[in-house]
GROMACS .gro file of N, CA and C in nm:
model
  318
    1UNK      N    1  19.577   9.441   8.423
    1UNK     CA    2  19.559   9.385   8.246
    1UNK      C    3  19.423   9.514   8.229
    2UNK      N    4  19.481   9.555   8.082
    2UNK     CA    5  19.328   9.593   8.067
    2UNK      C    6  19.284   9.512   7.960
    3UNK      N    7  19.136   9.471   7.965
    3UNK     CA    8  19.040   9.378   7.866
    3UNK      C    9  18.978   9.485   7.762
    4UNK      N   10  19.016   9.472   7.617
    4UNK     CA   11  18.962   9.526   7.482
    4UNK      C   12  18.859   9.488   7.477
    5UNK      N   13  18.837   9.380   7.452
    5UNK     CA   14  18.771   9.282   7.414
    5UNK      C   15  18.709   9.195   7.559
    6UNK      N   16  18.555   9.172   7.450
    6UNK     CA   17  18.512   9.079   7.560
    6UNK      C   18  18.392   8.921   7.448
    7UNK      N   19  18.444   8.859   7.485
    7UNK     CA   20  18.342   8.737   7.390
    7UNK      C   21  18.207   8.725   7.439
    8UNK      N   22  18.110   8.703   7.371
    8UNK     CA   23  17.965   8.686   7.421
    8UNK      C   24  17.886   8.586   7.429
    9UNK      N   25  17.925   8.447   7.399
    9UNK     CA   26  17.791   8.333   7.408
    9UNK      C   27  17.651   8.406   7.445
   10UNK      N   28  17.563   8.389   7.328
   10UNK     CA   29  17.431   8.452   7.337
   10UNK      C   30  17.399   8.250   7.286
   11UNK      N   31  17.255   8.194   7.394
   11UNK     CA   32  17.199   8.116   7.339
   11UNK      C   33  17.055   8.161   7.288
   12UNK      N   34  16.966   8.148   7.189
   12UNK     CA   35  16.894   8.173   7.140
   12UNK      C   36  16.800   8.103   7.037
   13UNK      N   37  16.663   8.072   7.009
   13UNK     CA   38  16.606   8.003   6.939
   13UNK      C   39  16.639   8.034   6.798
   14UNK      N   40  16.645   7.926   6.702
   14UNK     CA   41  16.722   7.953   6.575
   14UNK      C   42  16.607   8.035   6.470
   15UNK      N   43  16.491   8.083   6.514
   15UNK     CA   44  16.369   8.138   6.461
   15UNK      C   45  16.411   8.309   6.492
   16UNK      N   46  16.553   8.340   6.591
   16UNK     CA   47  16.527   8.462   6.608
   16UNK      C   48  16.714   8.494   6.579
   17UNK      N   49  16.741   8.410   6.486
   17UNK     CA   50  16.902   8.457   6.445
   17UNK      C   51  16.892   8.554   6.326
   18UNK      N   52  16.781   8.593   6.239
   18UNK     CA   53  16.851   8.696   6.170
   18UNK      C   54  16.808   8.839   6.284
   19UNK      N   55  16.686   8.894   6.337
   19UNK     CA   56  16.722   8.951   6.475
   19UNK      C   57  16.804   8.936   6.549
   20UNK      N   58  16.875   8.842   6.579
   20UNK     CA   59  16.997   8.874   6.622
   20UNK      C   60  17.132   8.973   6.579
   21UNK      N   61  17.153   8.902   6.388
   21UNK     CA   62  17.229   8.985   6.364
   21UNK      C   63  17.230   9.116   6.357
   22UNK      N   64  17.063   9.135   6.355
   22UNK     CA   65  17.042   9.289   6.263
   22UNK      C   66  17.101   9.382   6.406
   23UNK      N   67  17.010   9.314   6.533
   23UNK     CA   68  17.052   9.391   6.726
   23UNK      C   69  17.193   9.384   6.664
   24UNK      N   70  17.283   9.311   6.642
   24UNK     CA   71  17.418   9.294   6.690
   24UNK      C   72  17.506   9.432   6.615
   25UNK      N   73  17.430   9.412   6.426
   25UNK     CA   74  17.530   9.491   6.377
   25UNK      C   75  17.454   9.642   6.400
   26UNK      N   76  17.374   9.724   6.478
   26UNK     CA   77  17.337   9.797   6.560
   26UNK      C   78  17.454   9.858   6.646
   27UNK      N   79  17.495   9.768   6.692
   27UNK     CA   80  17.574   9.799   6.790
   27UNK      C   81  17.773   9.814   6.760
   28UNK      N   82  17.719   9.747   6.635
   28UNK     CA   83  17.853   9.729   6.537
   28UNK      C   84  17.952   9.616   6.643
   29UNK      N   85  17.870   9.552   6.664
   29UNK     CA   86  17.924   9.390   6.779
   29UNK      C   87  18.009   9.329   6.636
   30UNK      N   88  18.117   9.240   6.683
   30UNK     CA   89  18.147   9.159   6.546
   30UNK      C   90  18.260   9.242   6.430
   31UNK      N   91  18.286   9.382   6.486
   31UNK     CA   92  18.399   9.434   6.369
   31UNK      C   93  18.503   9.371   6.428
   32UNK      N   94  18.562   9.313   6.253
   32UNK     CA   95  18.689   9.239   6.334
   32UNK      C   96  18.804   9.327   6.159
   33UNK      N   97  18.847   9.431   6.234
   33UNK     CA   98  18.961   9.506   6.066
   33UNK      C   99  18.801   9.543   5.974
   34UNK      N  100  18.829   9.483   5.863
   34UNK     CA  101  18.780   9.567   5.747
   34UNK      C  102  18.617   9.438   5.751
   35UNK      N  103  18.595   9.367   5.881
   35UNK     CA  104  18.492   9.349   5.837
   35UNK      C  105  18.392   9.346   5.881
   36UNK      N  106  18.265   9.342   5.882
   36UNK     CA  107  18.178   9.327   6.039
   36UNK      C  108  18.098   9.266   5.994
   37UNK      N  109  17.976   9.218   6.100
   37UNK     CA  110  17.867   9.127   6.145
   37UNK      C  111  17.979   8.970   6.108
   38UNK      N  112  18.057   8.965   6.209
   38UNK     CA  113  18.167   8.841   6.197
   38UNK      C  114  18.120   8.784   6.346
   39UNK      N  115  18.027   8.632   6.337
   39UNK     CA  116  18.005   8.582   6.465
   39UNK      C  117  17.959   8.457   6.357
   40UNK      N  118  17.986   8.387   6.481
   40UNK     CA  119  17.955   8.219   6.468
   40UNK      C  120  17.886   8.129   6.541
   41UNK      N  121  17.784   8.058   6.531
   41UNK     CA  122  17.641   7.963   6.567
   41UNK      C  123  17.707   7.789   6.528
   42UNK      N  124  17.634   7.749   6.632
   42UNK     CA  125  17.617   7.627   6.625
   42UNK      C  126  17.490   7.580   6.743
   43UNK      N  127  17.490   7.469   6.651
   43UNK     CA  128  17.333   7.429   6.725
   43UNK      C  129  17.377   7.348   6.806
   44UNK      N  130  17.266   7.412   6.934
   44UNK     CA  131  17.276   7.286   7.103
   44UNK      C  132  17.172   7.264   7.108
   45UNK      N  133  17.129   7.201   7.212
   45UNK     CA  134  17.001   7.111   7.275
   45UNK      C  135  16.990   7.225   7.438
   46UNK      N  136  16.898   7.256   7.413
   46UNK     CA  137  16.915   7.345   7.593
   46UNK      C  138  16.818   7.261   7.645
   47UNK      N  139  16.806   7.293   7.790
   47UNK     CA  140  16.743   7.204   7.888
   47UNK      C  141  16.731   7.303   7.985
   48UNK      N  142  16.604   7.310   8.084
   48UNK     CA  143  16.547   7.405   8.172
   48UNK      C  144  16.438   7.342   8.206
   49UNK      N  145  16.394   7.357   8.314
   49UNK     CA  146  16.296   7.354   8.398
   49UNK      C  147  16.249   7.445   8.432
   50UNK      N  148  16.078   7.524   8.426
   50UNK     CA  149  16.070   7.645   8.470
   50UNK      C  150  15.935   7.614   8.577
   51UNK      N  151  15.996   7.764   8.655
   51UNK     CA  152  15.974   7.679   8.768
   51UNK      C  153  15.855   7.847   8.827
   52UNK      N  154  15.759   7.813   8.910
   52UNK     CA  155  15.596   7.887   8.953
   52UNK      C  156  15.650   8.056   8.967
   53UNK      N  157  15.574   8.117   8.882
   53UNK     CA  158  15.645   8.238   8.873
   53UNK      C  159  15.701   8.314   8.744
   54UNK      N  160  15.714   8.198   8.684
   54UNK     CA  161  15.796   8.215   8.568
   54UNK      C  162  15.704   8.231   8.446
   55UNK      N  163  15.715   8.295   8.327
   55UNK     CA  164  15.584   8.353   8.164
   55UNK      C  165  15.725   8.287   8.089
   56UNK      N  166  15.704   8.151   8.036
   56UNK     CA  167  15.783   8.080   7.990
   56UNK      C  168  15.766   8.140   7.813
   57UNK      N  169  15.878   8.160   7.739
   57UNK     CA  170  15.874   8.185   7.581
   57UNK      C  171  15.810   7.986   7.510
   58UNK      N  172  15.898   7.940   7.580
   58UNK     CA  173  15.879   7.814   7.546
   58UNK      C  174  15.844   7.708   7.671
   59UNK      N  175  15.768   7.636   7.682
   59UNK     CA  176  15.761   7.514   7.807
   59UNK      C  177  15.640   7.510   7.924
   60UNK      N  178  15.637   7.432   8.028
   60UNK     CA  179  15.534   7.469   8.117
   60UNK      C  180  15.580   7.457   8.185
   61UNK      N  181  15.498   7.559   8.331
   61UNK     CA  182  15.534   7.529   8.467
   61UNK      C  183  15.548   7.372   8.526
   62UNK      N  184  15.693   7.338   8.610
   62UNK     CA  185  15.737   7.259   8.667
   62UNK      C  186  15.773   7.122   8.580
   63UNK      N  187  15.741   7.145   8.425
   63UNK     CA  188  15.869   7.033   8.417
   63UNK      C  189  15.983   7.084   8.291
   64UNK      N  190  15.991   6.945   8.306
   64UNK     CA  191  16.149   6.971   8.217
   64UNK      C  192  16.157   6.981   8.057
   65UNK      N  193  16.196   7.104   7.974
   65UNK     CA  194  16.171   7.109   7.844
   65UNK      C  195  16.313   7.117   7.771
   66UNK      N  196  16.291   7.077   7.645
   66UNK     CA  197  16.452   7.063   7.596
   66UNK      C  198  16.390   7.116   7.433
   67UNK      N  199  16.486   7.233   7.363
   67UNK     CA  200  16.465   7.205   7.225
   67UNK      C  201  16.592   7.303   7.200
   68UNK      N  202  16.590   7.258   7.090
   68UNK     CA  203  16.705   7.290   6.975
   68UNK      C  204  16.747   7.488   6.994
   69UNK      N  205  16.873   7.509   7.011
   69UNK     CA  206  16.868   7.676   6.979
   69UNK      C  207  17.024   7.696   6.942
   70UNK      N  208  17.046   7.788   6.941
   70UNK     CA  209  17.192   7.866   6.820
   70UNK      C  210  17.261   7.832   6.992
   71UNK      N  211  17.390   7.844   7.019
   71UNK     CA  212  17.492   7.932   7.066
   71UNK      C  213  17.548   8.028   6.966
   72UNK      N  214  17.555   8.164   7.006
   72UNK     CA  215  17.604   8.269   6.923
   72UNK      C  216  17.699   8.347   6.949
   73UNK      N  217  17.881   8.298   6.893
   73UNK     CA  218  17.914   8.333   6.961
   73UNK      C  219  18.003   8.463   6.856
   74UNK      N  220  18.051   8.609   6.947
   74UNK     CA  221  18.070   8.696   6.844
   74UNK      C  222  18.146   8.769   6.957
   75UNK      N  223  18.267   8.846   6.927
   75UNK     CA  224  18.408   8.999   6.963
   75UNK      C  225  18.365   9.114   6.998
   76UNK      N  226  18.298   9.148   7.079
   76UNK     CA  227  18.281   9.322   7.139
   76UNK      C  228  18.337   9.349   7.130
   77UNK      N  229  18.410   9.510   7.150
   77UNK     CA  230  18.511   9.583   7.256
   77UNK      C  231  18.401   9.565   7.383
   78UNK      N  232  18.518   9.590   7.498
   78UNK     CA  233  18.408   9.548   7.615
   78UNK      C  234  18.388   9.721   7.620
   79UNK      N  235  18.403   9.823   7.621
   79UNK     CA  236  18.324   9.930   7.621
   79UNK      C  237  18.240   9.938   7.546
   80UNK      N  238  18.165   9.860   7.475
   80UNK     CA  239  17.999   9.822   7.418
   80UNK      C  240  17.943   9.751   7.471
   81UNK      N  241  17.951   9.663   7.551
   81UNK     CA  242  17.925   9.563   7.662
   81UNK      C  243  17.787   9.578   7.687
   82UNK      N  244  17.740   9.703   7.760
   82UNK     CA  245  17.649   9.756   7.823
   82UNK      C  246  17.540   9.762   7.654
   83UNK      N  247  17.601   9.849   7.556
   83UNK     CA  248  17.496   9.884   7.452
   83UNK      C  249  17.459   9.749   7.384
   84UNK      N  250  17.539   9.663   7.358
   84UNK     CA  251  17.510   9.549   7.336
   84UNK      C  252  17.439   9.450   7.413
   85UNK      N  253  17.425   9.438   7.535
   85UNK     CA  254  17.340   9.350   7.613
   85UNK      C  255  17.241   9.423   7.603
   86UNK      N  256  17.215   9.553   7.568
   86UNK     CA  257  17.077   9.570   7.579
   86UNK      C  258  17.016   9.552   7.459
   87UNK      N  259  17.114   9.618   7.317
   87UNK     CA  260  17.019   9.539   7.236
   87UNK      C  261  16.983   9.398   7.233
   88UNK      N  262  17.096   9.334   7.241
   88UNK     CA  263  17.046   9.169   7.284
   88UNK      C  264  16.884   9.149   7.337
   89UNK      N  265  16.924   9.178   7.470
   89UNK     CA  266  16.799   9.185   7.562
   89UNK      C  267  16.654   9.224   7.469
   90UNK      N  268  16.688   9.356   7.408
   90UNK     CA  269  16.524   9.395   7.341
   90UNK      C  270  16.515   9.298   7.289
   91UNK      N  271  16.589   9.231   7.176
   91UNK     CA  272  16.492   9.129   7.046
   91UNK      C  273  16.527   9.004   7.126
   92UNK      N  274  16.561   8.947   7.266
   92UNK     CA  275  16.547   8.794   7.246
   92UNK      C  276  16.408   8.807   7.325
   93UNK      N  277  16.378   8.645   7.281
   93UNK     CA  278  16.259   8.637   7.358
   93UNK      C  279  16.171   8.526   7.473
   94UNK      N  280  16.324   8.485   7.499
   94UNK     CA  281  16.319   8.448   7.687
   94UNK      C  282  16.331   8.535   7.793
   95UNK      N  283  16.299   8.524   7.857
   95UNK     CA  284  16.258   8.634   8.003
   95UNK      C  285  16.375   8.609   8.040
   96UNK      N  286  16.424   8.542   8.061
   96UNK     CA  287  16.577   8.528   8.143
   96UNK      C  288  16.669   8.444   8.006
   97UNK      N  289  16.752   8.532   7.943
   97UNK     CA  290  16.813   8.495   7.851
   97UNK      C  291  16.942   8.465   7.902
   98UNK      N  292  17.006   8.370   7.834
   98UNK     CA  293  17.160   8.307   7.843
   98UNK      C  294  17.280   8.366   7.767
   99UNK      N  295  17.338   8.443   7.875
   99UNK     CA  296  17.388   8.552   7.762
   99UNK      C  297  17.554   8.511   7.867
  100UNK      N  298  17.668   8.470   7.749
  100UNK     CA  299  17.799   8.435   7.864
  100UNK      C  300  17.824   8.535   7.838
  101UNK      N  301  17.984   8.651   7.959
  101UNK     CA  302  18.061   8.776   7.902
  101UNK      C  303  18.193   8.678   7.911
  102UNK      N  304  18.215   8.644   7.869
  102UNK     CA  305  18.397   8.609   7.860
  102UNK      C  306  18.519   8.698   7.871
  103UNK      N  307  18.590   8.752   7.926
  103UNK     CA  308  18.772   8.846   7.872
  103UNK      C  309  18.815   8.787   7.814
  104UNK      N  310  18.838   8.849   7.716
  104UNK     CA  311  18.973   8.784   7.614
  104UNK      C  312  19.114   8.860   7.678
  105UNK      N  313  19.174   8.773   7.640
  105UNK     CA  314  19.332   8.846   7.680
  105UNK      C  315  19.368   8.904   7.538
  106UNK      N  316  19.364   8.871   7.428
  106UNK     CA  317  19.404   8.957   7.283
  106UNK      C  318  19.323   9.010   7.237
   0.00000   0.00000   0.00000
């Protein structure tokens, strides 16, 4: 089966939503018919422990952190996956961004 589209789930601080929206626009992510910039977001709480050797955006080495984040969901054409991920990584403040790529059947 040929996968034409994938859904990205991107976890990002709410302070970076505008930068993410612009980055997604530059690669035409979220283009649906006669609309662009189509995505949704919801508030979530992220939790993690920073390990030795990391350079965290938020948090301290060896401690559990919890922060408000947004989960952004957007559909993209599968052939634009690499350039979309590059655009997200360019503006994302986290050392290791959490981005899930989910194949869509329709």
